[in-house]
C-alpha cells in the first residue's frame, strides 16, 4: 500500500501505510476556523486513527482514554499530549505489521509542536522544555554508563599493568640472581624486560587516556546533572506559565460555550414565547369553540327536556285513554258475560222444566222409568 510521502521521509512513501486524511467513518467533519497548523495535525491524527482499524470506543477502551477526550482530539477542539500520539503510532503500526520508524515519529512530533506553537504557545514552550529535559536526562544516563564502562576499563588496565610490573620485577630479580648465565641468556632476559617495559608504557598511556576520558565523562555527567537541574527549574516555571495559559484558554473556551449556550437559550426562549403565544391563541379559540358547543349543548338539552316533557305528557294522556278504554272494554266484556250467563241460566231452567214435563208424561203413561236427563247445576 502506498502512503503519504510526508510520513516516510525520503523513501517516497514506500513501506508506510499512513496518510493525512480528513474524512473518517464515525467522525464528523472538521469544524471551520481551525488554524492551518492545527488542521494539518488533526488530519495526520485522523490518518493514524483510520490506520488502527478500531472504532473510537474500542481505541479509547484499549488505551484507557475516555471516548470524549479522543473525540475532542480528533476534532481539533483540544490538542493531545505526546502519550496520545505514541499510542496512535503504536496501534497503527501494530495493525499493519510495521515498526515505528524515526521518520514517522518525527513527522508526527513536528506537526504536534507546530500546532502547539500556533494555538497554545505556553504548552509549546512546556513541551520543548520537557523534550530538552528528556534529552538531558538521556545524556546524563549515557554519561553515567560511559563512566561505569571507563571505570571498569581503567581497573582492568591497572590490574594488567600491575601484573606486567610484577613480571618485570621477577625477571629483573632472576637476572640479578643468575649473573653466571651466558650473555645470550642475559640478552633474552633483557629482551623480555624491554617488551614488558614497552607493554607497561603502552598500558600507562592507555590508563592515562582512559582516566582523561573518565574525567571528561564525569565532567559531562556533572554538566548533564546541572543542565537537568536547570531544565527542571525552567520546566517548573514553564509549567506554571502553561497552566496559566491553559487555564485562560479554558476560561475563553467556557466563555465561548456560555455565549453559544446563551445564544441557543435566547433562540429557545424566542421559540418558547412564540409557542406560548400560539398556545394562548389556540386556547382562546378552543375556549370560544367550547363555549359555543356548550351553548349549543344547553339548547339541545333544553329541546330534549321539552320533548321529553311533551312525550311524558303524551304518554300520560295515552295511558289514561288506554286505561279508560280498558275499563270500558272490561265493563262490556263483563256485561256480555253476565248476559251470556243469564241466557245459559234461562236455557238450563227451560231444560229442567222440559225434563220434569217429560217425567210427568212418562208417569202418566206408566212407562218404565227412564234415566232422567242430566241437568247442569244452577249457577248463582
Short mmCIF file of C-alpha atoms in Angstrom, two decimals:
data_model
loop_
_atom_site.label_atom_id
_atom_site.label_comp_id
_atom_site.label_asym_id
_atom_site.label_seq_id
_atom_site.Cartn_x
_atom_site.Cartn_y
_atom_site.Cartn_z
CA UNK A 1 0.00 0.00 0.00
CA UNK A 2 1.36 3.38 -0.92
CA UNK A 3 1.06 6.01 1.76
CA UNK A 4 1.59 9.73 2.02
CA UNK A 5 5.16 10.83 1.15
CA UNK A 6 5.24 13.07 4.19
CA UNK A 7 5.04 10.04 6.50
CA UNK A 8 8.07 8.26 5.07
CA UNK A 9 10.90 10.78 4.99
CA UNK A 10 12.93 10.27 1.85
CA UNK A 11 11.67 6.87 0.67
CA UNK A 12 8.84 8.29 -1.43
CA UNK A 13 6.09 6.83 0.72
CA UNK A 14 7.24 3.21 0.29
CA UNK A 15 6.89 0.93 3.30
CA UNK A 16 4.35 3.10 5.19
CA UNK A 17 0.56 2.74 5.01
CA UNK A 18 -0.19 6.10 6.62
CA UNK A 19 -1.54 9.27 5.06
CA UNK A 20 -3.16 12.52 6.14
CA UNK A 21 -6.95 12.34 5.80
CA UNK A 22 -9.87 14.49 6.84
CA UNK A 23 -12.97 12.36 6.29
CA UNK A 24 -13.03 9.26 8.50
CA UNK A 25 -16.02 6.98 9.07
CA UNK A 26 -17.52 7.57 12.51
CA UNK A 27 -16.06 11.08 12.83
CA UNK A 28 -17.77 14.31 11.91
CA UNK A 29 -16.25 16.89 9.56
CA UNK A 30 -13.56 19.20 10.91
CA UNK A 31 -15.01 22.50 12.13
CA UNK A 32 -14.41 25.66 10.18
CA UNK A 33 -11.99 28.22 11.57
CA UNK A 34 -9.24 25.79 12.59
CA UNK A 35 -5.76 27.21 12.26
CA UNK A 36 -3.81 25.66 9.34
CA UNK A 37 -1.22 24.08 11.64
CA UNK A 38 -3.95 22.57 13.83
CA UNK A 39 -5.86 21.30 10.79
CA UNK A 40 -2.71 19.64 9.38
CA UNK A 41 -2.01 18.00 12.73
CA UNK A 42 -5.60 16.75 13.17
CA UNK A 43 -5.59 15.37 9.60
CA UNK A 44 -2.45 13.42 10.49
CA UNK A 45 -4.10 12.14 13.69
CA UNK A 46 -7.14 11.06 11.70
CA UNK A 47 -4.91 9.23 9.24
CA UNK A 48 -3.28 7.30 12.08
CA UNK A 49 -6.66 6.62 13.68
CA UNK A 50 -8.02 5.29 10.40
CA UNK A 51 -4.96 3.03 10.08
CA UNK A 52 -5.67 1.46 13.50
CA UNK A 53 -8.89 -0.12 12.17
CA UNK A 54 -10.58 0.47 15.54
CA UNK A 55 -13.70 2.39 16.40
CA UNK A 56 -13.47 5.39 18.69
CA UNK A 57 -14.78 3.49 21.71
CA UNK A 58 -12.58 0.46 21.00
CA UNK A 59 -9.46 2.64 20.81
CA UNK A 60 -10.46 4.54 23.98
CA UNK A 61 -11.05 1.31 25.92
CA UNK A 62 -7.83 -0.31 24.68
CA UNK A 63 -5.61 2.67 25.60
CA UNK A 64 -7.53 3.70 28.76
CA UNK A 65 -8.60 7.10 27.39
CA UNK A 66 -12.11 8.49 27.73
CA UNK A 67 -14.11 8.50 24.46
CA UNK A 68 -14.98 12.23 24.80
CA UNK A 69 -11.24 13.05 25.03
CA UNK A 70 -10.48 11.02 21.90
CA UNK A 71 -13.35 12.75 20.10
CA UNK A 72 -12.05 16.19 21.10
CA UNK A 73 -8.50 15.32 19.96
CA UNK A 74 -9.68 14.01 16.58
CA UNK A 75 -11.95 17.02 16.02
CA UNK A 76 -9.34 19.68 16.79
CA UNK A 77 -11.17 21.00 19.85
CA UNK A 78 -8.20 20.17 22.08
CA UNK A 79 -4.58 19.26 21.40
CA UNK A 80 -3.35 15.99 22.95
CA UNK A 81 -0.03 15.27 24.63
CA UNK A 82 2.76 13.10 23.24
CA UNK A 83 1.46 9.99 25.03
CA UNK A 84 -1.68 10.03 22.90
CA UNK A 85 0.41 10.40 19.72
CA UNK A 86 2.62 7.49 20.80
CA UNK A 87 -0.49 5.36 21.45
CA UNK A 88 -1.84 6.17 17.98
CA UNK A 89 1.50 5.39 16.34
CA UNK A 90 1.85 2.11 18.22
CA UNK A 91 -1.70 0.98 17.42
CA UNK A 92 -1.48 1.97 13.73
CA UNK A 93 1.89 0.29 13.19
CA UNK A 94 0.75 -2.84 15.02
CA UNK A 95 -2.39 -3.03 12.85
CA UNK A 96 -0.26 -3.01 9.67
CA UNK A 97 2.64 -5.10 10.96
CA UNK A 98 5.31 -2.39 10.63
CA UNK A 99 7.75 -0.86 13.10
CA UNK A 100 7.60 2.74 14.24
CA UNK A 101 10.25 4.40 12.08
CA UNK A 102 12.09 7.54 13.25
CA UNK A 103 10.78 9.44 10.20
CA UNK A 104 7.15 8.62 11.01
CA UNK A 105 7.61 9.55 14.65
CA UNK A 106 9.49 12.75 13.79
CA UNK A 107 6.77 13.82 11.34
CA UNK A 108 4.00 13.34 13.94
CA UNK A 109 6.02 15.15 16.63
CA UNK A 110 6.80 18.05 14.29
CA UNK A 111 3.14 18.57 13.42
CA UNK A 112 2.29 18.41 17.13
CA UNK A 113 4.83 21.11 18.01
CA UNK A 114 3.68 23.34 15.15
CA UNK A 115 0.06 23.03 16.27
CA UNK A 116 1.03 23.82 19.87
CA UNK A 117 3.04 26.86 18.77
CA UNK A 118 0.12 28.16 16.71
CA UNK A 119 -2.64 27.58 19.24
CA UNK A 120 -1.04 27.28 22.70
CA UNK A 121 2.43 28.88 22.89
CA UNK A 122 2.63 28.15 26.60
CA UNK A 123 2.16 24.43 26.06
CA UNK A 124 4.64 24.61 23.18
CA UNK A 125 7.30 26.08 25.46
CA UNK A 126 6.42 23.46 28.08
CA UNK A 127 6.73 20.68 25.52
CA UNK A 128 10.07 21.98 24.24
CA UNK A 129 11.39 22.29 27.79
CA UNK A 130 10.17 18.77 28.54
CA UNK A 131 11.90 17.47 25.39
CA UNK A 132 15.14 19.20 26.35
CA UNK A 133 14.93 17.79 29.87
CA UNK A 134 14.32 14.34 28.41
CA UNK A 135 17.41 14.73 26.18
CA UNK A 136 19.46 15.97 29.13
CA UNK A 137 18.36 13.02 31.27
CA UNK A 138 19.28 10.66 28.42
CA UNK A 139 22.69 12.35 28.09
CA UNK A 140 23.25 12.06 31.84
CA UNK A 141 22.34 8.39 31.80
CA UNK A 142 24.66 7.80 28.83
CA UNK A 143 27.44 9.66 30.64
CA UNK A 144 26.92 7.56 33.74
CA UNK A 145 27.03 4.39 31.66
CA UNK A 146 30.20 5.61 29.96
CA UNK A 147 31.72 6.42 33.34
CA UNK A 148 30.92 2.95 34.57
CA UNK A 149 32.43 1.36 31.45
CA UNK A 150 35.55 3.57 31.64
CA UNK A 151 35.94 2.82 35.34
CA UNK A 152 35.85 -0.89 34.63
CA UNK A 153 38.32 -0.48 31.75
CA UNK A 154 40.75 1.56 33.89
CA UNK A 155 40.50 -1.01 36.65
CA UNK A 156 41.19 -3.83 34.21
CA UNK A 157 44.11 -1.96 32.64
CA UNK A 158 45.61 -1.21 36.06
CA UNK A 159 45.37 -4.84 37.06
CA UNK A 160 47.08 -5.80 33.80
CA UNK A 161 49.78 -3.15 34.44
CA UNK A 162 50.36 -4.48 37.95
CA UNK A 163 50.67 -7.98 36.56
CA UNK A 164 53.25 -6.85 33.94
CA UNK A 165 55.20 -4.87 36.51
CA UNK A 166 55.33 -7.94 38.74
CA UNK A 167 56.62 -9.97 35.82
CA UNK A 168 59.21 -7.26 35.10
CA UNK A 169 60.40 -7.28 38.70
CA UNK A 170 60.59 -11.04 38.72
CA UNK A 171 62.66 -11.02 35.52
CA UNK A 172 64.99 -8.35 36.95
CA UNK A 173 65.41 -10.36 40.16
CA UNK A 174 66.03 -13.54 38.23
CA UNK A 175 68.59 -11.77 36.06
CA UNK A 176 70.38 -10.40 39.15
CA UNK A 177 70.43 -13.79 40.81
CA UNK A 178 71.77 -15.59 37.75
CA UNK A 179 74.70 -13.43 36.75
CA UNK A 180 76.67 -16.51 35.90
CA UNK A 181 74.48 -17.24 32.88
CA UNK A 182 75.69 -16.68 29.37
CA UNK A 183 75.45 -13.44 27.50
CA UNK A 184 72.78 -14.96 25.22
CA UNK A 185 70.56 -15.87 28.16
CA UNK A 186 71.06 -12.41 29.62
CA UNK A 187 70.08 -10.89 26.31
CA UNK A 188 66.88 -12.95 26.33
CA UNK A 189 66.03 -11.68 29.76
CA UNK A 190 66.76 -8.13 28.65
CA UNK A 191 64.55 -8.56 25.56
CA UNK A 192 61.72 -9.83 27.67
CA UNK A 193 62.27 -6.95 30.07
CA UNK A 194 62.18 -4.43 27.20
CA UNK A 195 58.96 -5.98 25.89
CA UNK A 196 57.41 -5.79 29.33
CA UNK A 197 58.56 -2.18 29.72
CA UNK A 198 57.03 -1.35 26.33
CA UNK A 199 53.75 -3.06 27.30
CA UNK A 200 53.78 -1.26 30.65
CA UNK A 201 54.43 2.04 28.91
CA UNK A 202 51.59 1.35 26.49
CA UNK A 203 49.28 0.37 29.34
CA UNK A 204 50.19 3.51 31.28
CA UNK A 205 49.36 5.59 28.22
CA UNK A 206 46.07 3.72 27.80
CA UNK A 207 45.32 4.20 31.50
CA UNK A 208 46.12 7.91 31.25
CA UNK A 209 43.83 8.17 28.20
CA UNK A 210 41.04 6.25 29.93
CA UNK A 211 41.42 8.35 33.08
CA UNK A 212 41.25 11.50 30.96
CA UNK A 213 38.13 10.18 29.25
CA UNK A 214 36.77 9.24 32.66
CA UNK A 215 37.41 12.75 33.95
CA UNK A 216 35.73 14.18 30.83
CA UNK A 217 32.80 11.79 31.24
CA UNK A 218 32.48 12.82 34.88
CA UNK A 219 32.52 16.47 33.83
CA UNK A 220 29.89 15.69 31.18
CA UNK A 221 27.85 13.89 33.79
CA UNK A 222 28.11 16.82 36.18
CA UNK A 223 27.21 19.20 33.34
CA UNK A 224 24.26 16.97 32.44
CA UNK A 225 23.14 16.93 36.06
CA UNK A 226 23.43 20.69 36.28
CA UNK A 227 21.59 21.01 32.97
CA UNK A 228 18.87 18.69 34.22
CA UNK A 229 18.51 20.74 37.38
CA UNK A 230 18.38 23.97 35.37
CA UNK A 231 15.91 22.48 32.91
CA UNK A 232 13.77 21.20 35.78
CA UNK A 233 13.64 24.73 37.19
CA UNK A 234 12.77 26.11 33.76
CA UNK A 235 10.24 23.35 33.26
CA UNK A 236 8.57 24.19 36.57
CA UNK A 237 8.37 27.83 35.56
CA UNK A 238 7.15 26.90 32.09
CA UNK A 239 4.55 24.58 33.60
CA UNK A 240 3.18 27.45 35.64
CA UNK A 241 3.01 29.62 32.52
CA UNK A 242 1.45 26.76 30.53
CA UNK A 243 -1.06 26.05 33.27
CA UNK A 244 -1.97 29.72 33.43
CA UNK A 245 -2.25 29.88 29.64
CA UNK A 246 -4.26 26.66 29.52
CA UNK A 247 -6.49 27.99 32.26
CA UNK A 248 -7.00 31.18 30.28
CA UNK A 249 -7.72 29.09 27.19
CA UNK A 250 -10.23 27.01 29.12
CA UNK A 251 -11.83 30.16 30.51
CA UNK A 252 -12.09 31.52 26.97
CA UNK A 253 -13.49 28.19 25.79
CA UNK A 254 -16.02 28.17 28.63
CA UNK A 255 -16.97 31.73 27.79
CA UNK A 256 -17.44 30.76 24.15
CA UNK A 257 -19.53 27.82 25.20
CA UNK A 258 -21.52 30.05 27.53
CA UNK A 259 -22.03 32.55 24.71
CA UNK A 260 -23.15 29.76 22.40
CA UNK A 261 -25.39 28.39 25.12
CA UNK A 262 -26.79 31.86 25.78
CA UNK A 263 -27.46 32.35 22.10
CA UNK A 264 -29.08 28.95 21.91
CA UNK A 265 -31.11 29.69 25.03
CA UNK A 266 -32.17 33.04 23.56
CA UNK A 267 -33.33 31.27 20.43
CA UNK A 268 -35.13 28.69 22.50
CA UNK A 269 -36.72 31.49 24.55
CA UNK A 270 -37.97 33.17 21.37
CA UNK A 271 -39.34 29.84 20.19
CA UNK A 272 -40.97 29.25 23.57
CA UNK A 273 -42.52 32.72 23.56
CA UNK A 274 -43.83 32.14 20.06
CA UNK A 275 -45.12 28.75 21.14
CA UNK A 276 -46.72 30.35 24.21
CA UNK A 277 -48.48 32.91 22.04
CA UNK A 278 -49.64 30.18 19.70
CA UNK A 279 -50.81 28.13 22.66
CA UNK A 280 -52.70 31.16 24.04
CA UNK A 281 -54.35 31.70 20.67
CA UNK A 282 -55.28 28.04 20.44
CA UNK A 283 -56.58 28.12 23.99
CA UNK A 284 -58.76 31.17 23.27
CA UNK A 285 -60.01 29.54 20.10
CA UNK A 286 -60.68 26.33 21.97
CA UNK A 287 -62.46 28.28 24.72
CA UNK A 288 -64.69 30.02 22.21
CA UNK A 289 -65.42 26.77 20.41
CA UNK A 290 -66.10 25.06 23.73
CA UNK A 291 -68.43 27.91 24.80
CA UNK A 292 -70.30 27.70 21.51
CA UNK A 293 -70.55 23.95 21.81
CA UNK A 294 -71.69 24.32 25.42
CA UNK A 295 -74.40 26.79 24.44
CA UNK A 296 -75.46 24.51 21.63
CA UNK A 297 -75.45 21.59 24.04
CA UNK A 298 -77.59 23.60 26.51
CA UNK A 299 -80.05 24.38 23.73
CA UNK A 300 -80.12 20.74 22.71
CA UNK A 301 -80.63 19.73 26.33
CA UNK A 302 -83.49 22.19 26.71
CA UNK A 303 -85.02 20.95 23.49
CA UNK A 304 -84.63 17.37 24.64
CA UNK A 305 -86.12 18.27 28.00
CA UNK A 306 -89.13 19.91 26.28
CA UNK A 307 -89.55 16.93 24.02
CA UNK A 308 -89.24 14.62 26.98
CA UNK A 309 -91.84 16.60 28.92
CA UNK A 310 -94.15 16.57 25.90
CA UNK A 311 -93.54 12.87 25.44
CA UNK A 312 -94.29 12.29 29.12
CA UNK A 313 -97.50 14.29 28.85
CA UNK A 314 -98.49 12.45 25.68
CA UNK A 315 -97.65 9.16 27.35
CA UNK A 316 -99.79 10.09 30.38
CA UNK A 317 -102.69 11.11 28.12
CA UNK A 318 -102.42 7.94 26.09
CA UNK A 319 -102.11 5.91 29.26
CA UNK A 320 -105.31 7.48 30.65
CA UNK A 321 -107.06 6.91 27.36
CA UNK A 322 -105.92 3.32 27.31
CA UNK A 323 -106.96 2.85 30.94
CA UNK A 324 -110.42 4.28 30.26
CA UNK A 325 -110.74 2.19 27.10
CA UNK A 326 -109.64 -0.88 29.05
CA UNK A 327 -112.19 -0.15 31.74
CA UNK A 328 -114.89 0.27 29.11
CA UNK A 329 -113.83 -2.93 27.38
CA UNK A 330 -113.80 -4.74 30.71
CA UNK A 331 -117.30 -3.47 31.56
CA UNK A 332 -118.55 -4.50 28.13
CA UNK A 333 -116.99 -7.94 28.47
CA UNK A 334 -118.50 -8.28 31.96
CA UNK A 335 -121.90 -7.24 30.61
CA UNK A 336 -121.66 -9.71 27.79
CA UNK A 337 -120.53 -12.38 30.21
CA UNK A 338 -123.43 -11.62 32.54
CA UNK A 339 -125.84 -11.65 29.61
CA UNK A 340 -124.44 -14.96 28.43
CA UNK A 341 -124.68 -16.31 31.94
CA UNK A 342 -128.31 -15.22 32.17
CA UNK A 343 -129.03 -16.84 28.85
CA UNK A 344 -127.39 -20.03 30.00
CA UNK A 345 -129.41 -19.97 33.22
CA UNK A 346 -132.62 -19.46 31.25
CA UNK A 347 -131.71 -22.33 28.99
CA UNK A 348 -130.94 -24.53 31.95
CA UNK A 349 -134.26 -23.64 33.51
CA UNK A 350 -136.04 -24.49 30.30
CA UNK A 351 -134.24 -27.81 30.09
CA UNK A 352 -135.15 -28.58 33.68
CA UNK A 353 -138.79 -27.77 33.09
CA UNK A 354 -138.75 -29.86 29.95
CA UNK A 355 -137.30 -32.76 31.88
CA UNK A 356 -139.95 -32.51 34.57
CA UNK A 357 -142.58 -32.39 31.93
CA UNK A 358 -141.24 -35.46 30.27
CA UNK A 359 -141.01 -37.30 33.54
CA UNK A 360 -144.57 -36.38 34.31
CA UNK A 361 -145.74 -37.59 30.97
CA UNK A 362 -143.94 -40.84 31.40
CA UNK A 363 -145.52 -41.41 34.77
CA UNK A 364 -148.88 -40.76 33.32
CA UNK A 365 -148.38 -43.32 30.64
CA UNK A 366 -146.98 -45.82 33.05
CA UNK A 367 -143.84 -46.31 31.20
CA UNK A 368 -140.89 -47.75 32.83
CA UNK A 369 -138.77 -45.26 34.49
CA UNK A 370 -136.14 -43.75 32.40
CA UNK A 371 -132.94 -42.22 33.47
CA UNK A 372 -133.58 -38.55 33.93
CA UNK A 373 -131.68 -36.26 31.66
CA UNK A 374 -128.63 -34.56 33.01
CA UNK A 375 -129.45 -31.24 34.46
CA UNK A 376 -126.47 -28.90 34.88
CA UNK A 377 -126.13 -27.31 38.27
CA UNK A 378 -127.57 -23.87 38.78
CA UNK A 379 -125.01 -21.17 38.83
CA UNK A 380 -125.57 -18.34 41.26
#
